Amino acid sequence: MSCWLPTAVQAQLFDPAAYYEIVSSNGLVLDNQDSEVEGTKIFLNNRIPGRISQVWIIKNMWGITYQLITPLSEKSIDCDSLLTEGAVIQKNSSGLEQQCWWIKPAGNNTFTITNRISKMNLGYPDAGLPGEPVFQLKADSSLENQVWTFRKSEVKIDFEKMSINTLAQVDLKYVYENYFSDENICGLL
């Protein structure tokens, strides 16, 4: 088995306490569409200042690869174990190879984002319009649809408030699904 180790960006390039917008060559940003659901596709979208679903934590993994984690759901961008071109999704952060990405300079302050397991680049197959899913594509750093910039975000996230709301939604859903039926819910209210 051969070992393919491209020149990766130095670990100190990304502040582990900061949030970043990952910006396509046409100015759109990666967005998980405010989803906390496992398996949700990642999309391109117009930048909306302060939108949590458009910022990412760039977590260094073993000094050579990175996980791209949304603070909204604490899920990572994942190639879904595909070894062919296809949409990328968010999955629970596990640190497995399908969630590890090399970030390599492509010139002019742009970078390619290459999956460790598939060796394919993050990109978009079409015109790259808002609302289109992001794919992993056969790596070609000369194509504009496969190069990205990283913009440090000023977004502020209140994790305490966010986690309380998330837990409350999960708990209420669990209680309703497990203890109430359509027949008796009116009698309990």
mmCIF file of C-alpha atoms in Angstrom:
data_model
loop_
_atom_site.group_PDB
_atom_site.id
_atom_site.type_symbol
_atom_site.label_atom_id
_atom_site.label_comp_id
_atom_site.label_asym_id
_atom_site.label_seq_id
_atom_site.Cartn_x
_atom_site.Cartn_y
_atom_site.Cartn_z
ATOM 1 C CA MET A 1 0.000 0.000 0.000
ATOM 2 C CA SER A 2 1.510 3.313 -1.007
ATOM 3 C CA CYS A 3 1.447 6.363 1.190
ATOM 4 C CA TRP A 4 0.427 9.611 -0.496
ATOM 5 C CA LEU A 5 1.470 12.623 1.570
ATOM 6 C CA PRO A 6 0.970 15.938 -0.204
ATOM 7 C CA THR A 7 2.510 19.102 1.112
ATOM 8 C CA ALA A 8 -0.018 20.260 3.678
ATOM 9 C CA VAL A 9 -0.547 23.700 5.117
ATOM 10 C CA GLN A 10 1.372 24.309 8.322
ATOM 11 C CA ALA A 11 -0.705 23.580 11.420
ATOM 12 C CA GLN A 12 -0.241 27.103 12.779
ATOM 13 C CA LEU A 13 -2.102 28.585 9.797
ATOM 14 C CA PHE A 14 -5.428 28.025 11.570
ATOM 15 C CA ASP A 15 -6.293 29.284 15.018
ATOM 16 C CA PRO A 16 -8.033 26.356 16.786
ATOM 17 C CA ALA A 17 -10.159 28.803 18.795
ATOM 18 C CA ALA A 18 -11.389 30.686 15.707
ATOM 19 C CA TYR A 19 -14.201 30.144 13.240
ATOM 20 C CA TYR A 20 -13.642 30.328 9.496
ATOM 21 C CA GLU A 21 -15.800 30.820 6.450
ATOM 22 C CA ILE A 22 -14.736 28.496 3.640
ATOM 23 C CA VAL A 23 -15.183 30.551 0.475
ATOM 24 C CA SER A 24 -15.448 29.203 -3.080
ATOM 25 C CA SER A 25 -13.735 30.858 -6.049
ATOM 26 C CA ASN A 26 -17.076 32.474 -6.965
ATOM 27 C CA GLY A 27 -17.548 34.011 -3.499
ATOM 28 C CA LEU A 28 -20.083 31.568 -2.048
ATOM 29 C CA VAL A 29 -19.520 29.885 1.322
ATOM 30 C CA LEU A 30 -19.972 26.351 2.637
ATOM 31 C CA ASP A 31 -23.247 26.063 4.568
ATOM 32 C CA ASN A 32 -24.911 23.153 6.341
ATOM 33 C CA GLN A 33 -28.306 24.924 6.018
ATOM 34 C CA ASP A 34 -28.814 25.130 9.812
ATOM 35 C CA SER A 35 -29.125 21.348 10.042
ATOM 36 C CA GLU A 36 -28.130 19.248 13.035
ATOM 37 C CA VAL A 37 -29.137 16.026 11.248
ATOM 38 C CA GLU A 38 -26.619 13.279 10.508
ATOM 39 C CA GLY A 39 -26.124 12.824 6.759
ATOM 40 C CA THR A 40 -27.195 16.337 5.700
ATOM 41 C CA LYS A 41 -25.488 17.527 2.518
ATOM 42 C CA ILE A 42 -23.221 20.563 2.621
ATOM 43 C CA PHE A 43 -24.248 23.343 0.221
ATOM 44 C CA LEU A 44 -22.894 26.500 -1.354
ATOM 45 C CA ASN A 45 -24.711 29.636 -0.269
ATOM 46 C CA ASN A 46 -24.539 33.417 -0.317
ATOM 47 C CA ARG A 47 -22.694 34.712 2.709
ATOM 48 C CA ILE A 48 -24.962 35.908 5.504
ATOM 49 C CA PRO A 49 -22.966 37.711 8.216
ATOM 50 C CA GLY A 50 -23.303 36.043 11.621
ATOM 51 C CA ARG A 51 -24.898 32.843 10.304
ATOM 52 C CA ILE A 52 -23.574 29.952 12.412
ATOM 53 C CA SER A 53 -24.201 27.330 9.707
ATOM 54 C CA GLN A 54 -21.616 29.096 7.520
ATOM 55 C CA VAL A 55 -18.670 28.978 9.918
ATOM 56 C CA TRP A 56 -16.303 26.099 10.523
ATOM 57 C CA ILE A 57 -13.744 25.031 13.073
ATOM 58 C CA ILE A 58 -10.535 23.880 11.355
ATOM 59 C CA LYS A 59 -9.221 21.179 13.704
ATOM 60 C CA ASN A 60 -5.705 19.878 13.188
ATOM 61 C CA MET A 61 -5.491 16.089 13.036
ATOM 62 C CA TRP A 62 -2.060 14.507 13.506
ATOM 63 C CA GLY A 63 -0.280 17.594 12.182
ATOM 64 C CA ILE A 64 -0.977 16.856 8.518
ATOM 65 C CA THR A 65 -4.751 16.788 7.999
ATOM 66 C CA TYR A 66 -7.731 18.761 9.253
ATOM 67 C CA GLN A 67 -11.323 18.152 10.236
ATOM 68 C CA LEU A 68 -13.845 20.756 9.093
ATOM 69 C CA ILE A 69 -16.396 20.943 11.899
ATOM 70 C CA THR A 70 -19.567 23.001 12.064
ATOM 71 C CA PRO A 71 -20.061 24.422 15.560
ATOM 72 C CA LEU A 72 -23.829 24.326 14.969
ATOM 73 C CA SER A 73 -24.072 20.529 15.149
ATOM 74 C CA GLU A 74 -20.468 19.615 16.035
ATOM 75 C CA LYS A 75 -20.458 17.394 12.929
ATOM 76 C CA SER A 76 -17.639 17.134 10.393
ATOM 77 C CA ILE A 77 -17.616 17.329 6.628
ATOM 78 C CA ASP A 78 -17.409 13.695 5.527
ATOM 79 C CA CYS A 79 -16.879 12.106 2.097
ATOM 80 C CA ASP A 80 -19.389 9.417 3.159
ATOM 81 C CA SER A 81 -16.709 6.774 2.472
ATOM 82 C CA LEU A 82 -17.168 7.337 -1.244
ATOM 83 C CA LEU A 83 -14.230 6.608 -3.492
ATOM 84 C CA THR A 84 -16.114 8.142 -6.416
ATOM 85 C CA GLU A 85 -17.350 11.661 -7.086
ATOM 86 C CA GLY A 86 -20.371 12.590 -5.016
ATOM 87 C CA ALA A 87 -21.912 14.973 -2.512
ATOM 88 C CA VAL A 88 -20.229 15.443 0.849
ATOM 89 C CA ILE A 89 -22.281 15.285 4.021
ATOM 90 C CA GLN A 90 -21.980 16.050 7.714
ATOM 91 C CA LYS A 91 -21.480 13.197 10.161
ATOM 92 C CA ASN A 92 -20.706 12.917 13.851
ATOM 93 C CA SER A 93 -17.090 13.922 14.327
ATOM 94 C CA SER A 94 -15.107 10.728 14.687
ATOM 95 C CA GLY A 95 -11.708 11.615 13.243
ATOM 96 C CA LEU A 96 -11.947 8.755 10.740
ATOM 97 C CA GLU A 97 -10.111 9.169 7.435
ATOM 98 C CA GLN A 98 -13.260 10.150 5.531
ATOM 99 C CA GLN A 99 -13.404 13.273 7.752
ATOM 100 C CA CYS A 100 -9.734 14.197 7.349
ATOM 101 C CA TRP A 101 -8.737 16.707 4.690
ATOM 102 C CA TRP A 102 -5.393 17.972 3.432
ATOM 103 C CA ILE A 103 -5.382 21.716 2.905
ATOM 104 C CA LYS A 104 -2.791 22.510 0.256
ATOM 105 C CA PRO A 105 -1.743 25.873 -1.218
ATOM 106 C CA ALA A 106 -2.960 26.343 -4.804
ATOM 107 C CA GLY A 107 -1.496 29.826 -5.381
ATOM 108 C CA ASN A 108 -2.893 33.355 -4.996
ATOM 109 C CA ASN A 109 -3.915 32.699 -1.362
ATOM 110 C CA THR A 110 -6.205 29.843 -2.440
ATOM 111 C CA PHE A 111 -6.165 26.235 -1.307
ATOM 112 C CA THR A 112 -7.389 22.828 -2.347
ATOM 113 C CA ILE A 113 -9.144 20.692 0.245
ATOM 114 C CA THR A 114 -8.374 17.036 -0.465
ATOM 115 C CA ASN A 115 -9.955 14.092 1.321
ATOM 116 C CA ARG A 116 -7.482 11.728 2.947
ATOM 117 C CA ILE A 117 -9.297 8.504 2.010
ATOM 118 C CA SER A 118 -10.620 9.317 -1.478
ATOM 119 C CA LYS A 119 -7.804 11.675 -2.598
ATOM 120 C CA MET A 120 -10.529 13.853 -4.179
ATOM 121 C CA ASN A 121 -10.918 17.616 -3.822
ATOM 122 C CA LEU A 122 -13.813 19.474 -2.298
ATOM 123 C CA GLY A 123 -15.547 21.331 -5.130
ATOM 124 C CA TYR A 124 -18.719 21.864 -7.072
ATOM 125 C CA PRO A 125 -19.498 20.185 -10.400
ATOM 126 C CA ASP A 126 -21.752 22.806 -11.985
ATOM 127 C CA ALA A 127 -21.863 26.587 -12.053
ATOM 128 C CA GLY A 128 -21.629 26.738 -8.278
ATOM 129 C CA LEU A 129 -24.898 28.524 -7.614
ATOM 130 C CA PRO A 130 -26.405 29.148 -4.164
ATOM 131 C CA GLY A 131 -28.213 26.054 -2.919
ATOM 132 C CA GLU A 132 -26.138 23.557 -4.894
ATOM 133 C CA PRO A 133 -24.480 20.715 -2.961
ATOM 134 C CA VAL A 134 -20.729 20.529 -2.505
ATOM 135 C CA PHE A 135 -19.029 17.435 -3.936
ATOM 136 C CA GLN A 136 -15.737 15.654 -3.809
ATOM 137 C CA LEU A 137 -14.340 15.695 -7.342
ATOM 138 C CA LYS A 138 -11.395 14.126 -9.127
ATOM 139 C CA ALA A 139 -8.500 16.261 -7.899
ATOM 140 C CA ASP A 140 -7.386 19.015 -10.273
ATOM 141 C CA SER A 141 -6.018 22.119 -8.550
ATOM 142 C CA SER A 142 -6.002 24.035 -11.844
ATOM 143 C CA LEU A 143 -9.839 24.139 -11.834
ATOM 144 C CA GLU A 144 -11.441 27.129 -10.132
ATOM 145 C CA ASN A 145 -14.327 24.995 -8.850
ATOM 146 C CA GLN A 146 -11.839 23.159 -6.592
ATOM 147 C CA VAL A 147 -10.026 26.060 -4.922
ATOM 148 C CA TRP A 148 -11.045 27.812 -1.719
ATOM 149 C CA THR A 149 -10.056 30.645 0.558
ATOM 150 C CA PHE A 150 -10.439 30.794 4.324
ATOM 151 C CA ARG A 151 -11.841 33.933 5.910
ATOM 152 C CA LYS A 152 -11.658 34.308 9.684
ATOM 153 C CA SER A 153 -15.168 34.974 10.978
ATOM 154 C CA GLU A 154 -16.176 37.414 13.686
ATOM 155 C CA VAL A 155 -19.285 35.381 14.545
ATOM 156 C CA LYS A 156 -19.943 34.948 18.262
ATOM 157 C CA ILE A 157 -21.598 31.727 19.398
ATOM 158 C CA ASP A 158 -23.391 31.377 22.722
ATOM 159 C CA PHE A 159 -22.849 27.640 23.259
ATOM 160 C CA GLU A 160 -24.654 27.630 26.564
ATOM 161 C CA LYS A 161 -27.809 29.038 25.000
ATOM 162 C CA MET A 162 -27.478 26.833 21.935
ATOM 163 C CA SER A 163 -27.012 23.591 23.868
ATOM 164 C CA ILE A 164 -29.967 24.328 26.172
ATOM 165 C CA ASN A 165 -32.234 24.864 23.179
ATOM 166 C CA THR A 166 -30.929 21.758 21.426
ATOM 167 C CA LEU A 167 -31.376 19.592 24.530
ATOM 168 C CA ALA A 168 -34.876 20.957 25.128
ATOM 169 C CA GLN A 169 -35.911 20.106 21.559
ATOM 170 C CA VAL A 170 -34.515 16.580 21.828
ATOM 171 C CA ASP A 171 -36.086 15.978 25.258
ATOM 172 C CA LEU A 172 -39.524 17.229 24.190
ATOM 173 C CA LYS A 173 -39.427 15.101 21.048
ATOM 174 C CA TYR A 174 -38.411 12.025 23.081
ATOM 175 C CA VAL A 175 -41.172 12.577 25.659
ATOM 176 C CA TYR A 176 -43.799 13.075 22.964
ATOM 177 C CA GLU A 177 -42.741 10.049 20.894
ATOM 178 C CA ASN A 178 -42.449 7.716 23.883
ATOM 179 C CA TYR A 179 -45.213 8.764 26.255
ATOM 180 C CA PHE A 180 -47.993 10.431 24.312
ATOM 181 C CA SER A 181 -50.305 9.101 21.656
ATOM 182 C CA ASP A 182 -52.688 11.007 19.431
ATOM 183 C CA GLU A 183 -55.628 9.480 21.357
ATOM 184 C CA ASN A 184 -54.759 10.783 24.819
ATOM 185 C CA ILE A 185 -52.698 13.923 24.296
ATOM 186 C CA CYS A 186 -55.754 16.241 24.445
ATOM 187 C CA GLY A 187 -56.820 14.785 27.797
ATOM 188 C CA LEU A 188 -53.411 15.614 29.296
ATOM 189 C CA LEU A 189 -53.286 19.262 28.243
#
